[in-house]
CSV table of C-alpha atoms and ligand atoms in Angstrom, one decimal:
chain,number,residue,atom,x,y,z
A,110,MET,CA,-8.3,6.8,22.8
A,111,GLU,CA,-5.2,8.5,21.3
A,112,LYS,CA,-4.3,8.9,17.7
A,113,PRO,CA,-2.1,5.9,16.7
A,114,LEU,CA,1.3,7.1,15.5
A,115,SER,CA,3.8,5.2,13.0
A,116,GLN,CA,7.3,6.9,13.3
A,117,PRO,CA,8.1,5.1,10.0
A,118,CYS,CA,5.2,6.9,8.4
A,119,LEU,CA,6.6,10.2,9.6
A,120,ARG,CA,10.1,9.2,7.9
A,121,ASN,CA,8.6,7.8,4.2
A,122,GLN,CA,5.4,9.9,3.9
A,123,GLN,CA,7.2,13.0,1.8
A,124,ALA,CA,9.1,10.7,-0.4
A,125,ILE,CA,6.1,8.4,-1.3
A,126,CYS,CA,4.1,11.6,-2.0
A,127,GLU,CA,6.5,12.8,-4.4
A,128,ALA,CA,6.4,9.9,-6.4
A,129,LEU,CA,2.6,9.3,-6.1
A,130,ARG,CA,2.1,13.0,-7.3
A,131,VAL,CA,3.4,12.0,-10.7
A,132,HIS,CA,1.9,8.6,-11.1
A,133,PHE,CA,-1.6,9.8,-9.6
A,134,ALA,CA,-1.4,13.1,-11.8
A,135,GLY,CA,-4.4,12.2,-14.0
A,136,VAL,CA,-6.2,10.0,-11.3
A,137,SER,CA,-9.4,10.8,-9.4
A,138,ARG,CA,-10.2,8.2,-7.0
A,139,VAL,CA,-7.6,6.1,-5.0
A,140,LEU,CA,-8.2,2.9,-2.9
A,141,GLU,CA,-5.5,2.4,-0.3
A,142,LEU,CA,-5.1,-1.0,1.0
A,143,GLY,CA,-4.3,-1.8,4.7
A,144,SER,CA,-4.0,2.0,5.6
A,145,GLY,CA,-2.6,1.1,9.0
A,146,THR,CA,-2.8,4.5,11.6
A,147,GLY,CA,-4.2,6.5,8.5
A,148,GLN,CA,-1.2,8.9,8.6
A,149,HIS,CA,-0.6,8.1,4.8
A,150,ALA,CA,-4.1,8.7,3.8
A,151,VAL,CA,-4.1,12.2,5.6
A,152,TYR,CA,-0.7,13.2,4.2
A,153,MET,CA,-1.5,12.1,0.6
A,154,ALA,CA,-5.1,13.7,0.7
A,155,ALA,CA,-3.7,16.9,2.0
A,156,ARG,CA,-1.0,17.2,-0.9
A,157,MET,CA,-3.3,16.0,-4.0
A,158,PRO,CA,-6.4,17.9,-3.6
A,159,HIS,CA,-7.3,16.8,-7.1
A,160,LEU,CA,-8.1,13.2,-5.9
A,161,GLN,CA,-10.5,11.6,-3.5
A,162,TRP,CA,-8.8,9.1,-1.1
A,163,GLN,CA,-10.3,6.2,0.0
A,164,PRO,CA,-8.5,4.4,3.0
A,165,SER,CA,-9.5,0.8,4.0
A,166,GLU,CA,-8.3,-1.4,6.8
A,167,LEU,CA,-9.2,-4.4,8.9
A,168,ALA,CA,-11.8,-3.5,11.4
A,169,GLY,CA,-9.5,-3.1,14.5
A,170,ALA,CA,-7.7,-0.2,13.0
A,171,LEU,CA,-10.8,1.9,11.6
A,172,ALA,CA,-11.2,3.9,15.0
A,173,GLY,CA,-7.6,5.2,14.9
A,174,ILE,CA,-7.9,6.4,11.2
A,175,GLU,CA,-11.2,8.1,12.0
A,176,LEU,CA,-9.2,10.2,14.6
A,177,TRP,CA,-6.7,11.2,12.0
A,178,ARG,CA,-9.2,11.9,9.4
A,179,GLN,CA,-11.5,14.0,11.7
A,180,GLU,CA,-8.5,15.9,12.9
A,181,ALA,CA,-7.3,16.7,9.4
A,182,GLY,CA,-11.1,18.0,8.0
A,183,LEU,CA,-10.1,17.1,4.5
A,184,ASP,CA,-12.8,17.1,2.0
A,185,ASN,CA,-11.4,14.4,-0.4
A,186,LEU,CA,-10.4,12.1,2.4
A,187,LEU,CA,-13.3,9.5,3.0
A,188,PRO,CA,-13.9,7.6,6.2
A,189,ALA,CA,-12.2,4.2,6.1
A,190,PHE,CA,-14.0,1.1,5.3
A,191,GLU,CA,-13.6,-2.4,6.5
A,192,LEU,CA,-11.6,-4.3,3.9
A,193,ASP,CA,-9.9,-7.8,4.7
A,194,VAL,CA,-8.3,-8.1,1.3
A,195,SER,CA,-8.4,-11.9,1.5
A,196,ARG,CA,-12.1,-11.9,1.6
A,197,ARG,CA,-13.1,-11.5,-1.8
A,198,PRO,CA,-15.1,-10.0,-3.7
A,199,TRP,CA,-14.4,-6.7,-1.9
A,200,PRO,CA,-17.2,-4.6,-0.9
A,201,ILE,CA,-16.6,-1.8,-3.1
A,202,GLU,CA,-18.8,0.3,-5.1
A,203,GLY,CA,-17.8,1.4,-8.8
A,204,THR,CA,-14.2,1.4,-9.8
A,205,TYR,CA,-11.1,3.5,-9.0
A,206,SER,CA,-8.6,5.5,-11.0
A,207,GLY,CA,-5.5,4.5,-8.6
A,208,ALA,CA,-4.6,2.3,-6.1
A,209,PHE,CA,-2.0,2.2,-3.3
A,210,THR,CA,-0.5,-0.1,-0.3
A,211,ALA,CA,2.4,0.7,1.6
A,212,ASN,CA,4.2,-1.9,3.8
A,213,THR,CA,1.7,-4.6,3.4
A,214,LEU,CA,2.9,-7.2,0.8
A,215,HIS,CA,5.9,-8.2,3.3
A,216,TYR,CA,3.7,-8.5,6.5
A,217,VAL,CA,1.2,-11.0,4.9
A,218,GLY,CA,1.8,-14.5,3.5
A,219,TRP,CA,1.6,-15.3,-0.4
A,220,SER,CA,-2.4,-16.3,-0.2
A,221,VAL,CA,-3.2,-12.7,0.9
A,222,VAL,CA,-0.7,-11.0,-1.5
A,223,GLU,CA,-2.6,-12.8,-4.2
A,224,ALA,CA,-5.9,-12.0,-2.9
A,225,LEU,CA,-5.0,-8.2,-2.7
A,226,LEU,CA,-3.5,-8.3,-6.4
A,227,GLY,CA,-6.4,-9.7,-7.6
A,228,GLY,CA,-8.8,-7.6,-5.7
A,229,VAL,CA,-6.7,-4.4,-7.1
A,230,VAL,CA,-7.3,-6.0,-10.6
A,231,ASP,CA,-11.1,-6.0,-9.9
A,232,ALA,CA,-11.3,-2.5,-8.1
A,233,LEU,CA,-8.9,-0.7,-11.0
A,234,GLU,CA,-10.2,0.9,-14.2
A,235,GLN,CA,-8.1,-0.5,-17.3
A,236,GLY,CA,-4.8,1.0,-18.0
A,237,ARG,CA,-4.7,2.7,-14.4
A,238,CYS,CA,-1.8,2.5,-11.7
A,239,PHE,CA,-1.2,0.4,-8.6
A,240,CYS,CA,1.7,1.5,-6.5
A,241,ALA,CA,3.0,-0.7,-3.7
A,242,TYR,CA,5.5,0.8,-1.5
A,243,GLY,CA,7.7,-1.3,1.0
A,244,PRO,CA,10.7,-3.4,1.5
A,245,PHE,CA,11.2,-6.0,-1.5
A,246,ASN,CA,14.2,-8.5,-2.3
A,247,ARG,CA,15.9,-8.2,-6.0
A,248,GLU,CA,17.0,-11.4,-7.7
A,249,GLY,CA,16.7,-13.5,-4.4
A,250,ARG,CA,18.7,-11.0,-2.4
A,251,TYR,CA,18.2,-8.6,0.5
A,252,THR,CA,18.7,-5.1,-0.5
A,253,SER,CA,20.3,-4.2,3.2
A,254,ALA,CA,21.0,-5.9,6.1
A,255,GLY,CA,17.9,-3.9,7.9
A,256,ASN,CA,15.9,-5.8,5.6
A,257,ARG,CA,17.3,-9.1,6.2
A,258,ASP,CA,16.9,-8.5,10.1
A,259,LEU,CA,13.3,-7.4,9.5
A,260,ASP,CA,12.4,-10.4,7.3
A,261,VAL,CA,13.7,-12.8,10.1
A,262,TRP,CA,11.4,-10.9,12.6
A,263,LEU,CA,8.6,-11.0,10.1
A,264,ARG,CA,9.1,-14.9,9.8
A,265,GLN,CA,9.4,-15.4,13.6
A,266,ARG,CA,5.9,-13.6,14.0
A,267,ASP,CA,4.3,-15.2,11.0
A,268,PRO,CA,6.3,-18.0,9.1
A,269,ALA,CA,4.0,-17.3,6.1
A,270,SER,CA,5.1,-13.7,5.9
A,271,GLY,CA,8.4,-12.3,4.7
A,272,ILE,CA,10.1,-10.0,2.3
A,273,LYS,CA,9.2,-10.9,-1.0
A,274,ASP,CA,11.2,-11.1,-4.5
A,275,ILE,CA,10.3,-8.3,-7.0
A,276,ALA,CA,10.4,-11.1,-9.8
A,277,GLU,CA,8.1,-13.5,-8.0
A,278,ILE,CA,5.5,-10.5,-7.2
A,279,SER,CA,5.5,-9.5,-10.8
A,280,ASP,CA,4.8,-12.8,-12.2
A,281,VAL,CA,2.1,-13.3,-10.0
A,282,ALA,CA,0.9,-10.0,-10.6
A,283,ALA,CA,0.9,-10.7,-14.3
A,284,GLY,CA,-0.9,-13.9,-14.1
A,285,LEU,CA,-4.0,-12.0,-12.3
A,286,GLY,CA,-4.1,-9.1,-14.7
A,287,LEU,CA,-1.4,-6.4,-13.7
A,288,ARG,CA,1.5,-5.4,-15.8
A,289,TYR,CA,4.8,-4.7,-13.9
A,290,LEU,CA,6.0,-1.3,-15.0
A,291,GLY,CA,9.1,-0.7,-12.6
A,292,GLU,CA,10.3,0.3,-9.5
A,293,GLU,CA,11.7,3.4,-7.8
A,294,THR,CA,14.3,3.5,-4.8
A,295,MET,CA,12.8,5.1,-2.1
A,296,PRO,CA,14.4,6.0,1.3
A,297,ALA,CA,15.7,3.6,3.8
A,298,ASN,CA,16.0,0.6,1.4
A,299,ASN,CA,12.3,0.6,0.4
A,300,LEU,CA,11.1,0.5,-3.2
A,301,LEU,CA,7.9,1.7,-4.7
A,302,LEU,CA,6.7,-0.9,-7.2
A,303,ARG,CA,4.4,0.2,-10.1
A,304,PHE,CA,1.7,-1.8,-12.0
A,305,GLU,CA,-0.7,-1.1,-14.8
A,306,ARG,CA,-4.3,-2.8,-14.6
A,307,LYS,CA,-4.1,-4.6,-18.3
B,552,SAM,C1,3.1,-2.9,8.6
B,552,SAM,S1,1.4,-2.5,8.5
B,552,SAM,C2,1.3,-1.1,7.1
B,552,SAM,C3,0.5,0.0,7.8
B,552,SAM,C4,0.6,1.3,6.8
B,552,SAM,N1,0.2,0.9,5.5
B,552,SAM,C5,1.9,1.8,7.0
B,552,SAM,O1,2.5,1.8,6.1
B,552,SAM,O2,2.2,2.3,8.1
B,552,SAM,C6,0.6,-3.8,7.7
B,552,SAM,C7,-1.1,-3.6,7.8
B,552,SAM,O3,-1.4,-4.6,6.9
B,552,SAM,C8,-2.9,-4.7,7.7
B,552,SAM,N2,-3.4,-6.0,7.1
B,552,SAM,C9,-2.9,-7.2,7.5
B,552,SAM,N3,-3.6,-8.2,6.7
B,552,SAM,C10,-4.7,-7.6,6.1
B,552,SAM,C11,-5.9,-7.9,5.4
B,552,SAM,N4,-5.8,-9.2,5.3
B,552,SAM,N5,-6.5,-7.1,4.9
B,552,SAM,C12,-6.3,-5.6,5.0
B,552,SAM,N6,-5.3,-5.0,5.6
B,552,SAM,C13,-4.4,-6.0,6.5
B,552,SAM,C14,-2.5,-4.6,9.1
B,552,SAM,O4,-3.7,-4.4,9.8
B,552,SAM,C15,-1.4,-3.5,9.2
B,552,SAM,O5,-2.0,-2.3,9.3
């Protein structure tokens, strides 16, 4: 089996890392949801040696992540474990001082988003930070033509999925126990949303 490769990861990992290094400065354990190929996990763990990075994914993606992990040989990158965010309670031990997900909230439907946010509340220590990277709408509007095209493609693939509005996500998050702190502009019309566990 060859290592899976995501081209977007190669383009966005540096910008994401620069932001996370600020938000995860005092963090010791990060839980990543929907780790995909595992490229973000390797990149972030290598550049934030002060913390332990825990990737997670659906079962089918775990072997690919493990190939990246073994090649990287990083002490602070744990093996990914199977985590379907929609199946709660999550099979985790202890709590985390940070949580992160990239490109998942538009990829899934609202029921999965709600499960993800609720699971993050359970997993995070009080006052700790959850960062979500990806495309989001502002005040019901796409932030670019490219995101509009992506949304059409997403909804053809899965009508329940699609790019979501920041205000709607922050409302749902607030009801579950996550305070919205704000967003940062990222390359290619993506954003990094930041939340704090109440
Ligand atoms: C667009 S990919 C993003 C992957 C990676 N985070 C990245 O930025 O390249 C969306 C990921 O969400 C994962 N995913 C979808 N539904 C999920 C669920 N219920 N629980 C956990 N992961 C899920 C998929 O397996 C897929 O890897």
